[in-house]
PDB file of C-alpha atoms and ligand atoms in Angstrom:
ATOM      1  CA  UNK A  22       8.637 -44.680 -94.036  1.00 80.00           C
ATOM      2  CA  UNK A  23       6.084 -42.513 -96.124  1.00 86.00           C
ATOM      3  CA  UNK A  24       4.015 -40.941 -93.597  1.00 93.00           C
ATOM      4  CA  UNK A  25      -0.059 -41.197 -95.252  1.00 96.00           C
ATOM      5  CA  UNK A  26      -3.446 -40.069 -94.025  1.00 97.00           C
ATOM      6  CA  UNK A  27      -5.405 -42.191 -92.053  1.00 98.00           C
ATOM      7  CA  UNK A  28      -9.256 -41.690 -92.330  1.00 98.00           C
ATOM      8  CA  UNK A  29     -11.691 -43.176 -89.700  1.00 98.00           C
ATOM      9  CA  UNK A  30     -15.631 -42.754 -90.256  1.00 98.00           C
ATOM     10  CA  UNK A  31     -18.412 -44.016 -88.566  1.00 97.00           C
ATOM     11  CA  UNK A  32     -21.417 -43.787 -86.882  1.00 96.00           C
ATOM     12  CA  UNK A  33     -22.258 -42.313 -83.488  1.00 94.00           C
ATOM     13  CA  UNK A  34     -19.770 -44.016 -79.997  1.00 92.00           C
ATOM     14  CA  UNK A  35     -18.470 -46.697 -82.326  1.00 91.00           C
ATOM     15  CA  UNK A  36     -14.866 -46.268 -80.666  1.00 90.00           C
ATOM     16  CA  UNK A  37     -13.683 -43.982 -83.843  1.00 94.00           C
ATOM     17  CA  UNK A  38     -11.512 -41.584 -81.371  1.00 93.00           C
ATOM     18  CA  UNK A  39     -10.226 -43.851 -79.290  1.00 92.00           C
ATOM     19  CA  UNK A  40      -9.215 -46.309 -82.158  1.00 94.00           C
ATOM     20  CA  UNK A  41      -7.754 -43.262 -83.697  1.00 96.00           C
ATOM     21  CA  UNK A  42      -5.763 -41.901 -81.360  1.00 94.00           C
ATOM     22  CA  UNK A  43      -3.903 -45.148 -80.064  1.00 95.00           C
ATOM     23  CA  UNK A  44      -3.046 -45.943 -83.558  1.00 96.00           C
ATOM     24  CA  UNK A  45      -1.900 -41.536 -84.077  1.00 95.00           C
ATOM     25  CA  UNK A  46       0.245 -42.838 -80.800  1.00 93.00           C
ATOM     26  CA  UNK A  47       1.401 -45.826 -82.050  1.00 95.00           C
ATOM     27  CA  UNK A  48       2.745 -44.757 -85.389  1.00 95.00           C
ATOM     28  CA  UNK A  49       4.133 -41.366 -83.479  1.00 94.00           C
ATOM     29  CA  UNK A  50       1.251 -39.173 -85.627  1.00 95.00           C
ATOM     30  CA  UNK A  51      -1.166 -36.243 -84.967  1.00 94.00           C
ATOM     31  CA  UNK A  52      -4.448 -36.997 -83.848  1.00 95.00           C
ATOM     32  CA  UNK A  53      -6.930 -34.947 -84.953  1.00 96.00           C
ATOM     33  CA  UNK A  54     -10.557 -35.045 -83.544  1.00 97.00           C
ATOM     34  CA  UNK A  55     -12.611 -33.622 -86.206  1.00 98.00           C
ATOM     35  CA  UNK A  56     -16.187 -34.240 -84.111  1.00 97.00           C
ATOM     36  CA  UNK A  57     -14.322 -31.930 -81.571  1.00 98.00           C
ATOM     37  CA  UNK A  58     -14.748 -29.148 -83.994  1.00 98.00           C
ATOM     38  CA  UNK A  59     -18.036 -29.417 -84.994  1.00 98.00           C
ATOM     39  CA  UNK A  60     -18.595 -29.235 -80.951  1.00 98.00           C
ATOM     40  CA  UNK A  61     -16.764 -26.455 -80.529  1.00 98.00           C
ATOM     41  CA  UNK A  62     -18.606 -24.459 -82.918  1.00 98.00           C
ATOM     42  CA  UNK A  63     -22.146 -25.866 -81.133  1.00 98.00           C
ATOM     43  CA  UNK A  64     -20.938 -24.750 -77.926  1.00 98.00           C
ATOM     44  CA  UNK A  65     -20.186 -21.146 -79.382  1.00 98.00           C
ATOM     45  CA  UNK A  66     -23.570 -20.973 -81.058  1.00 98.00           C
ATOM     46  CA  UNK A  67     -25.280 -21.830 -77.787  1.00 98.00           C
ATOM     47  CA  UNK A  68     -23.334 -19.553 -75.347  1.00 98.00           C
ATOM     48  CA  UNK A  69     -24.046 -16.875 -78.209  1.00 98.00           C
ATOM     49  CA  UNK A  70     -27.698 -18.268 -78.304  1.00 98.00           C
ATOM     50  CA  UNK A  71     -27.071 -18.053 -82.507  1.00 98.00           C
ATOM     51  CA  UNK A  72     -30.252 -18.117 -84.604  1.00 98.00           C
ATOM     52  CA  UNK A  73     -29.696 -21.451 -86.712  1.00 98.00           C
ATOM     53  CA  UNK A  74     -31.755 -20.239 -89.159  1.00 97.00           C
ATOM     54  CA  UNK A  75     -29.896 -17.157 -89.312  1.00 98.00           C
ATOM     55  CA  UNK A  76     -27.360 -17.232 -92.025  1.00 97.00           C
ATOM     56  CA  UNK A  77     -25.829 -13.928 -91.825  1.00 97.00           C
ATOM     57  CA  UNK A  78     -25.945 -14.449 -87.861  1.00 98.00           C
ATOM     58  CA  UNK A  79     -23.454 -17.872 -88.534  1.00 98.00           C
ATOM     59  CA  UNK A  80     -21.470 -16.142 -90.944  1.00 98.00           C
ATOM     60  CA  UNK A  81     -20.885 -13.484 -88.157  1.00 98.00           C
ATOM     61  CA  UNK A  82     -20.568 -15.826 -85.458  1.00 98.00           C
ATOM     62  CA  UNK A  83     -18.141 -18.529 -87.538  1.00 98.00           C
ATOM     63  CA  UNK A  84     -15.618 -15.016 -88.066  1.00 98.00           C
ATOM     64  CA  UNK A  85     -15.630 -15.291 -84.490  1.00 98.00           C
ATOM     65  CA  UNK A  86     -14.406 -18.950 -83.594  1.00 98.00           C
ATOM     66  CA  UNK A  87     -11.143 -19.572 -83.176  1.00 98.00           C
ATOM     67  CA  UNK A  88     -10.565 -23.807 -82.394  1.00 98.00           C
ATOM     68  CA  UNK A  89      -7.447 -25.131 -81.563  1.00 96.00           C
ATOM     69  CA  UNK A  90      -5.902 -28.637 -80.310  1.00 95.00           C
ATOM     70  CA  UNK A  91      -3.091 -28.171 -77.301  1.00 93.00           C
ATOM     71  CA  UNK A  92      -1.497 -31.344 -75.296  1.00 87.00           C
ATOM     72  CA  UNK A  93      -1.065 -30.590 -72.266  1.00 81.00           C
ATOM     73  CA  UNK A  94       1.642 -32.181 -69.957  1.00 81.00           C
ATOM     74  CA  UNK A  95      -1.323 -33.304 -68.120  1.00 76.00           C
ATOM     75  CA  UNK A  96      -2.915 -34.966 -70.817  1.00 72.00           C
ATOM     76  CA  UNK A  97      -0.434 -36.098 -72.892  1.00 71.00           C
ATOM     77  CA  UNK A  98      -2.160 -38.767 -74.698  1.00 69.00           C
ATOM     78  CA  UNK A  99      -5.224 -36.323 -75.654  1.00 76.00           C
ATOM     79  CA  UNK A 100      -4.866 -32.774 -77.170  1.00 89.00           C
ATOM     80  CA  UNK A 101      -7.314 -30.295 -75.614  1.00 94.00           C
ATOM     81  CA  UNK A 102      -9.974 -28.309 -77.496  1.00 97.00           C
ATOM     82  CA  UNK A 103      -9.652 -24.763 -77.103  1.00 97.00           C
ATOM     83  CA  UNK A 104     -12.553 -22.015 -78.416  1.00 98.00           C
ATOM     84  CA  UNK A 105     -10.601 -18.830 -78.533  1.00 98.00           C
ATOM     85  CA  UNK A 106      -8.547 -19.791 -76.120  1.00 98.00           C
ATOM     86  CA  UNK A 107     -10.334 -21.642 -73.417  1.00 98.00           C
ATOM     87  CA  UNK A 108     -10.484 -24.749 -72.799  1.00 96.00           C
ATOM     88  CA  UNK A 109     -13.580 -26.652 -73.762  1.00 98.00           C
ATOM     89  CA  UNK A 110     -12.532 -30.050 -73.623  1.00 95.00           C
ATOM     90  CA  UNK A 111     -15.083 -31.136 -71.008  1.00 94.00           C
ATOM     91  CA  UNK A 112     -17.618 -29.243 -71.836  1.00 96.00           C
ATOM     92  CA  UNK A 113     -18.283 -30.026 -75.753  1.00 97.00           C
ATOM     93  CA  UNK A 114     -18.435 -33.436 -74.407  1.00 95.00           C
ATOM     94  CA  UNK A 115     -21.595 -32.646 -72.548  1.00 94.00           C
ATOM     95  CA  UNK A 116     -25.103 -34.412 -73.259  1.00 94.00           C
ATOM     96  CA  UNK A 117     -26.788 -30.149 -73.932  1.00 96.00           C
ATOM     97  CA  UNK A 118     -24.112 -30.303 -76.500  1.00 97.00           C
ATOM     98  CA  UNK A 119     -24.703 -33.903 -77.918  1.00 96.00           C
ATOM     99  CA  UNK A 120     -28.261 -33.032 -78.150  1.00 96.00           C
ATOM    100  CA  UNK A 121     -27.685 -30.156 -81.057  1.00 98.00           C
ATOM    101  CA  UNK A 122     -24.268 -30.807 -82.567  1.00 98.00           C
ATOM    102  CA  UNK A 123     -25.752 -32.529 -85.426  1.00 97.00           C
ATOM    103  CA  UNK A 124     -28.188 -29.666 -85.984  1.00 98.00           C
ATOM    104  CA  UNK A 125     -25.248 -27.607 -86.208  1.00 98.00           C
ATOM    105  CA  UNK A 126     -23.188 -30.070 -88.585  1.00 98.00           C
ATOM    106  CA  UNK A 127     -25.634 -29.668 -91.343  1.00 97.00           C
ATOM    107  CA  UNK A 128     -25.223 -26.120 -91.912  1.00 98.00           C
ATOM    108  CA  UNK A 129     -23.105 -26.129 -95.004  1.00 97.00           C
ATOM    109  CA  UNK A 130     -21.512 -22.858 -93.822  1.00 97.00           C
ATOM    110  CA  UNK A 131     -20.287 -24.591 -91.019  1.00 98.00           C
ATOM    111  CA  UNK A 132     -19.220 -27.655 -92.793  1.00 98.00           C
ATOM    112  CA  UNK A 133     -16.954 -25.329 -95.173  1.00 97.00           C
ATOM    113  CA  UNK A 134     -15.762 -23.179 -92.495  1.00 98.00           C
ATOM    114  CA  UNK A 135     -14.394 -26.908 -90.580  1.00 98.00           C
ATOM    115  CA  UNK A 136     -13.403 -28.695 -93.836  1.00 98.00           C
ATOM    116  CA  UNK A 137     -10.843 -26.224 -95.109  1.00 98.00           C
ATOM    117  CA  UNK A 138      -9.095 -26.116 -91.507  1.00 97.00           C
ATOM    118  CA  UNK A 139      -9.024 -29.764 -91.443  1.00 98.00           C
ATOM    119  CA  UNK A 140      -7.208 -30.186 -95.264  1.00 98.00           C
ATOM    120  CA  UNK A 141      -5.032 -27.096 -93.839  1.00 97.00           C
ATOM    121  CA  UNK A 142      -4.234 -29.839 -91.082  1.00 95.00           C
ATOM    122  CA  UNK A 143      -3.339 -32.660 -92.995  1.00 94.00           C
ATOM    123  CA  UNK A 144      -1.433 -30.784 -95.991  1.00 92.00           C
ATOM    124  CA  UNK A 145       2.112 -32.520 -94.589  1.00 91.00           C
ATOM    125  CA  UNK A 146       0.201 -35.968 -93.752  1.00 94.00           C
ATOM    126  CA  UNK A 147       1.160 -38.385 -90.988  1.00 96.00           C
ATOM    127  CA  UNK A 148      -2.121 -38.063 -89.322  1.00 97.00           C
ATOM    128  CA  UNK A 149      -5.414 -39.708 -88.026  1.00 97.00           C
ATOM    129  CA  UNK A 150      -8.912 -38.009 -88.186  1.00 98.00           C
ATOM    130  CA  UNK A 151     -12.066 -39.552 -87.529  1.00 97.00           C
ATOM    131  CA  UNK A 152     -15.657 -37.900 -88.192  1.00 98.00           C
ATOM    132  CA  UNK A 153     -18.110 -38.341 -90.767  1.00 98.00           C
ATOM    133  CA  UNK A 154     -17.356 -36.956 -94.066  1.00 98.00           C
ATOM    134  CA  UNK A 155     -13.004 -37.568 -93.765  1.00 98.00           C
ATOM    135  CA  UNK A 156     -12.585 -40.378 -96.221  1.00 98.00           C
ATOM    136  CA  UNK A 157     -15.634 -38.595 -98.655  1.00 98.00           C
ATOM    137  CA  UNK A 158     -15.061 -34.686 -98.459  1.00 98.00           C
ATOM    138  CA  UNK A 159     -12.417 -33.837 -96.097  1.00 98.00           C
ATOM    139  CA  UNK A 160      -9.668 -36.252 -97.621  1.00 98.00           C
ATOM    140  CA  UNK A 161     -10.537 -38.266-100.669  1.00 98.00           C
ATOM    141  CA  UNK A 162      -7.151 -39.028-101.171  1.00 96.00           C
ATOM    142  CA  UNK A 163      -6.201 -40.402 -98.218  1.00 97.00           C
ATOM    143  CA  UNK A 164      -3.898 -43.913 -98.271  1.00 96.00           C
ATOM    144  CA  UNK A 165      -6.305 -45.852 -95.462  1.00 97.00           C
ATOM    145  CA  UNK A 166      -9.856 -45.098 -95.140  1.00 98.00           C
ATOM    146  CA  UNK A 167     -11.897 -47.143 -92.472  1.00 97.00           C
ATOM    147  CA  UNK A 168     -15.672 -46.959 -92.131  1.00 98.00           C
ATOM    148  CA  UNK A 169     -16.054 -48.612 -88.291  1.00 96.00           C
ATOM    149  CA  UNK A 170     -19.600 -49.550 -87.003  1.00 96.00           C
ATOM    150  CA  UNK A 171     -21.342 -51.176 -84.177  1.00 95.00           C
ATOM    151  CA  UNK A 172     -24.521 -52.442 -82.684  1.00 96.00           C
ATOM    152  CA  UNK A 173     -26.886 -49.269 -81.486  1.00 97.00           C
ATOM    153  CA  UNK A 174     -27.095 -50.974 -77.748  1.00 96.00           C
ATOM    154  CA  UNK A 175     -23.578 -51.427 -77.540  1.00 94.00           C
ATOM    155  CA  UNK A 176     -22.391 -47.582 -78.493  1.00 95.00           C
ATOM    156  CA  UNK A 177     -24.988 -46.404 -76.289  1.00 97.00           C
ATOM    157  CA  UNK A 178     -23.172 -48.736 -73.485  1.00 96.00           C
ATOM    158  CA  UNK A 179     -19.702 -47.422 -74.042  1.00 93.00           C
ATOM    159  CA  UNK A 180     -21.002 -43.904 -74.654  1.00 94.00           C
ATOM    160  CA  UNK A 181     -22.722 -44.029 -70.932  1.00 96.00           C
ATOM    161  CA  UNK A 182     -20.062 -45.506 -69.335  1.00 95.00           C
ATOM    162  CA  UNK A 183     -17.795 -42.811 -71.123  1.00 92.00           C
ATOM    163  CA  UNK A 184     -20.298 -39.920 -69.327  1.00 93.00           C
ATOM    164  CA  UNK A 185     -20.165 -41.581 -66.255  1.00 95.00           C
ATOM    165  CA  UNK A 186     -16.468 -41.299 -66.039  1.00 92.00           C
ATOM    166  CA  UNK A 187     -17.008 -37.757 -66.184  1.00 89.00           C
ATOM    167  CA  UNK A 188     -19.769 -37.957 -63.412  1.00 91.00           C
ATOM    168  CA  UNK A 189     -22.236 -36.911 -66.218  1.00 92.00           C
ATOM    169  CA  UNK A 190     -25.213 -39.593 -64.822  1.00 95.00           C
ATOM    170  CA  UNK A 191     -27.063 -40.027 -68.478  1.00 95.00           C
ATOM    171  CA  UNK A 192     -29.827 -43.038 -69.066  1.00 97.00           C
ATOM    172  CA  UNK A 193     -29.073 -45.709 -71.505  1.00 97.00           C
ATOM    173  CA  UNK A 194     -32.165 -44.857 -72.848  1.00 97.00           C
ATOM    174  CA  UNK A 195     -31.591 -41.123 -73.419  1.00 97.00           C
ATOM    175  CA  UNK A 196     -27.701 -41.864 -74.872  1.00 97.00           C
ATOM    176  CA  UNK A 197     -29.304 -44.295 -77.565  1.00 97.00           C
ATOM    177  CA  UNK A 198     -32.087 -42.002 -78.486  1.00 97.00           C
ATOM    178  CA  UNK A 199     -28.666 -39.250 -78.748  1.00 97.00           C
ATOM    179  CA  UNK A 200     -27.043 -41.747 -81.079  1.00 97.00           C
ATOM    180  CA  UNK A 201     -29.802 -43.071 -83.067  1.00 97.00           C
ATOM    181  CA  UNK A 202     -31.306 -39.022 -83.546  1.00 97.00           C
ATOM    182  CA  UNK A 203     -27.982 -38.200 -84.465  1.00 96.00           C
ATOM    183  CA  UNK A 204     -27.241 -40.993 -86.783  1.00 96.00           C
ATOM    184  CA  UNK A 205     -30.344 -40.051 -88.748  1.00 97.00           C
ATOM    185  CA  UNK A 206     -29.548 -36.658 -89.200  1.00 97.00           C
ATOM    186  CA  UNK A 207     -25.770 -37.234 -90.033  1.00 97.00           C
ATOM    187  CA  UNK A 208     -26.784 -39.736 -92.771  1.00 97.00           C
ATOM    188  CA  UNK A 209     -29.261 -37.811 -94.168  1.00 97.00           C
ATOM    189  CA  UNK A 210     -28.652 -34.248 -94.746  1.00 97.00           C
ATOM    190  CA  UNK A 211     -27.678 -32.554 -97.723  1.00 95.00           C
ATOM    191  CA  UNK A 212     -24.340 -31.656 -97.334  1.00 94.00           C
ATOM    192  CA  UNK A 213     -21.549 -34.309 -96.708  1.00 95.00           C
ATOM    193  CA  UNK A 214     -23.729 -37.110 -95.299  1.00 96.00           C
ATOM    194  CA  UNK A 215     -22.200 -39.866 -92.960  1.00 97.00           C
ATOM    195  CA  UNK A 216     -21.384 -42.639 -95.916  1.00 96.00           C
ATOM    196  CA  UNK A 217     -18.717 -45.374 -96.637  1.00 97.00           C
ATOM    197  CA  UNK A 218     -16.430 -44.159 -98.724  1.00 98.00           C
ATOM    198  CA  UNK A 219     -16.308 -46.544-101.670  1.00 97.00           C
ATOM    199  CA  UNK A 220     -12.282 -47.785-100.525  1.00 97.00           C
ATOM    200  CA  UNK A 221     -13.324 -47.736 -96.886  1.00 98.00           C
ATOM    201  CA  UNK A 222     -12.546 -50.677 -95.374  1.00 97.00           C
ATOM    202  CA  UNK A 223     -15.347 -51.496 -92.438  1.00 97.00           C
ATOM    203  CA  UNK A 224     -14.550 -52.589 -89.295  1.00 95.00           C
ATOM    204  CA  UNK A 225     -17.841 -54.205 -86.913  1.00 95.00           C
ATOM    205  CA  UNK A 226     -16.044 -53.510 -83.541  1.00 92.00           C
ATOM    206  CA  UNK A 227     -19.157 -54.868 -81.673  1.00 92.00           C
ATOM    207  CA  UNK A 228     -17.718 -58.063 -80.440  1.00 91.00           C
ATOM    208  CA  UNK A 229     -13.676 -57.478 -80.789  1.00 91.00           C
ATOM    209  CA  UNK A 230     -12.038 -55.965 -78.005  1.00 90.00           C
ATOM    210  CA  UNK A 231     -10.294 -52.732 -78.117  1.00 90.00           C
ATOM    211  CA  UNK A 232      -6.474 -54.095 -78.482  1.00 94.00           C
ATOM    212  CA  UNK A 233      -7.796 -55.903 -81.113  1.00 94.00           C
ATOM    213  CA  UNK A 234      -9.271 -52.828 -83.001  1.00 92.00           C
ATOM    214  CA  UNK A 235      -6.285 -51.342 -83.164  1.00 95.00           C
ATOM    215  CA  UNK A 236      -4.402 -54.255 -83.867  1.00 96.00           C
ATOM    216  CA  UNK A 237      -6.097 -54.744 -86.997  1.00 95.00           C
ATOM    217  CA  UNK A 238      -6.368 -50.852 -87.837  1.00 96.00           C
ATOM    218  CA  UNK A 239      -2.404 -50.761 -87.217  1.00 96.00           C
ATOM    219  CA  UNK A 240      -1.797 -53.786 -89.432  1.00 96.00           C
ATOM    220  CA  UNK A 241      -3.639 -52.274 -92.501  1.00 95.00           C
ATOM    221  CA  UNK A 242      -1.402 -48.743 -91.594  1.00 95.00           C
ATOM    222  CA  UNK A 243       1.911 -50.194 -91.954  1.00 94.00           C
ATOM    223  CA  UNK A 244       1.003 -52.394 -95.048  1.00 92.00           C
ATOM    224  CA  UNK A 245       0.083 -48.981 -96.403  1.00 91.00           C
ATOM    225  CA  UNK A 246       3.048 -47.252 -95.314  1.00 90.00           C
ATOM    226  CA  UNK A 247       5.263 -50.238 -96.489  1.00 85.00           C
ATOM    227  CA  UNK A 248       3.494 -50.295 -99.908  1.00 77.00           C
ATOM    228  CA  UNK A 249       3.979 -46.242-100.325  1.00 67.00           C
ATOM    229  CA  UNK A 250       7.920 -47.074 -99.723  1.00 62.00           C
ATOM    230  CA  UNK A 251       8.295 -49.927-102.354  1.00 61.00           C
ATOM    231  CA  UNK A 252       5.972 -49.021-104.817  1.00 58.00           C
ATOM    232  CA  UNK A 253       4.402 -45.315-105.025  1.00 56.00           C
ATOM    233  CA  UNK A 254       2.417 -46.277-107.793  1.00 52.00           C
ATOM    234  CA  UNK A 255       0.431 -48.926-105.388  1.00 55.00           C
ATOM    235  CA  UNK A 256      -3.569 -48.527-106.084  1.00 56.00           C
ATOM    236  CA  UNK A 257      -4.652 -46.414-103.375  1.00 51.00           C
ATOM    237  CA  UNK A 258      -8.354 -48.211-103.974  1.00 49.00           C
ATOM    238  CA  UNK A 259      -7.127 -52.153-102.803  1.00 47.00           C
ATOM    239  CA  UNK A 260      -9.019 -53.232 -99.940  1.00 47.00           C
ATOM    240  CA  UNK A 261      -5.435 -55.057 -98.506  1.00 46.00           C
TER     241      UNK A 261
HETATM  242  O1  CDP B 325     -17.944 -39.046 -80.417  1.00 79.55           O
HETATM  243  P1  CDP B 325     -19.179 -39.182 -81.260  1.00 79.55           P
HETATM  244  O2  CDP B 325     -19.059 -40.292 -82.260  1.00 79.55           O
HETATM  245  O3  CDP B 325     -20.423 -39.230 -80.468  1.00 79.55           O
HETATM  246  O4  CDP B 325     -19.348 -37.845 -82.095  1.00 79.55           O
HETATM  247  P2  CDP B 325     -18.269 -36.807 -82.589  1.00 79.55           P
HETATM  248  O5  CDP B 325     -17.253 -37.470 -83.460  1.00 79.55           O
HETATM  249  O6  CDP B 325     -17.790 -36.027 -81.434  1.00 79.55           O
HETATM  250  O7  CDP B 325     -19.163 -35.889 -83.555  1.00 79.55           O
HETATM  251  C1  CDP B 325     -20.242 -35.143 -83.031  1.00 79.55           C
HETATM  252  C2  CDP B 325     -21.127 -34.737 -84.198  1.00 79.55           C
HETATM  253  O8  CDP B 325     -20.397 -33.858 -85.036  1.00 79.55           O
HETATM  254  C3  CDP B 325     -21.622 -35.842 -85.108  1.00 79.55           C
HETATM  255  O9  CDP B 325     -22.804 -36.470 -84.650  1.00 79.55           O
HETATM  256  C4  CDP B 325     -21.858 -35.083 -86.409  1.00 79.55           C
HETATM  257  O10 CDP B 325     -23.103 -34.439 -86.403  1.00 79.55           O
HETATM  258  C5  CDP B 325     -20.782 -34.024 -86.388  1.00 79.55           C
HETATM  259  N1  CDP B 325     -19.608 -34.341 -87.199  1.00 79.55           N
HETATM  260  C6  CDP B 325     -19.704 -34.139 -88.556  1.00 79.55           C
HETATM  261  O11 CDP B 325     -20.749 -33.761 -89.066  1.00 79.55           O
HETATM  262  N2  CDP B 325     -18.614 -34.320 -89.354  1.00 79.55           N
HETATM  263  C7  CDP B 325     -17.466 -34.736 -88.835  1.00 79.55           C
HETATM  264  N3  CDP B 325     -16.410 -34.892 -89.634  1.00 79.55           N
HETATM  265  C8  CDP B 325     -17.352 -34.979 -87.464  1.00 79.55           C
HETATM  266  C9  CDP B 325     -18.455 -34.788 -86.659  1.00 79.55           C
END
């Protein structure tokens, strides 16, 4: 089967990485986590306490940042991030780093510096990214866009319960004003802003369970893959 590009936006904890990387699994794809990235550049910029202001000092420090994904046998179901090297998986995940990634993500130096690794990544096709700006900037082109979304309450729910897996003890209360703050600035800044992609299909995955996510994001794949086989010429813009 033709192997396509799968493109998963959304807002803030609305289940786009874990939708994205059971379906990556399911169709035997890579999974690429491009909100991973923009952490792993926030994390650098903190350790190297990087003026963001500064353009010269995020030219310098973006020469310096190296990100890679790894599996591990340990993980097999979830590549680590690594900053030059190291792994940061746990760390990029943390709420210090929640609280400026989307600072960080407006800096169009940064957003060109990500973008053209991510297109490097997808060149053969056959995989999955979720973010922000995948179905608008990153990959225009790609066969299935989705645009998922969810209640604020119920994000900020998962998100906790996601931290407190990880022993990170967060309020519900501080998570939503994370998501919400973020949201804002995502949607509104000048480069790249969190939108639907015009052919993004949306998905409300407020009240469906997580099998049935999938489910329903798998379906839409294979038609896509199917239709690719049988007839290449197949609008790339139907909503099927
Ligand atoms: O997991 P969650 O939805 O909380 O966020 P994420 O996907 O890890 O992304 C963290 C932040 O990175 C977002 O709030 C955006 O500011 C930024 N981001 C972006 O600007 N563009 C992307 N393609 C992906 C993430």
């Amino acid at each position: 089967m033709k192997k396509i590009i799968i493109a998963i936006d959304g807002y803030s904890a609305c289940g786009k990485s874990t939708t994205a990387k059971a379906v990556a699994a399911a169709l035997g794809y890579t999974y690429i986590d491009s909100g991973a990235m923009y952490r792993a550049v926030t994390l650098y910029f903190m350790r190297h306490q990087v003026d963001l202001e500064d353009e010269e000092a995020i030219s310098h420090a973006l020469q310096n940042i190296e990100i890679e994904f790894r599996s591990l046998p340990e993980y097999p179901c979830k590549a680590q991030t690594y900053l030059n090297g190291h792994n940061v998986e746990e760390e990029i995940r943390s709420m210090e780093v929640s609280r400026l990634v989307s600072q960080v993500s407006k800096i169009p130096q940064v957003r060109r510096f990500l973008v053209a690794q991510q297109q490097k990544m997808g060149k053969k096709k056959g995989i999955v990214m979720d973010g922000r700006d995948i179905g608008t900037v990153v990959f225009p082109e790609a066969e299935l866009k989705l645009f998922l979304t969810a209640d604020l309450e119920e994000r900020a729910r998962r998100r906790q319960a996601e931290l407190l897996a990880k022993d990170q003890v967060v309020s519900l209360e501080e998570v939503k004003e994370n998501l919400r703050t973020r949201d804002l600035i995502d949607t509104t800044r000048s480069e790249s802003p969190l939108r639907k992609a015009e052919d993004a299909i949306e998905i409300d995955t407020t009240h469906i369970t997580f099998d049935e996510q999938v489910e329903m994001v798998l379906r839409k794949a294979y038609h896509k893959m199917m239709c690719y086989q049988v007839a290449p010429c197949c609008p790339t813009k139907s909503q099927a």
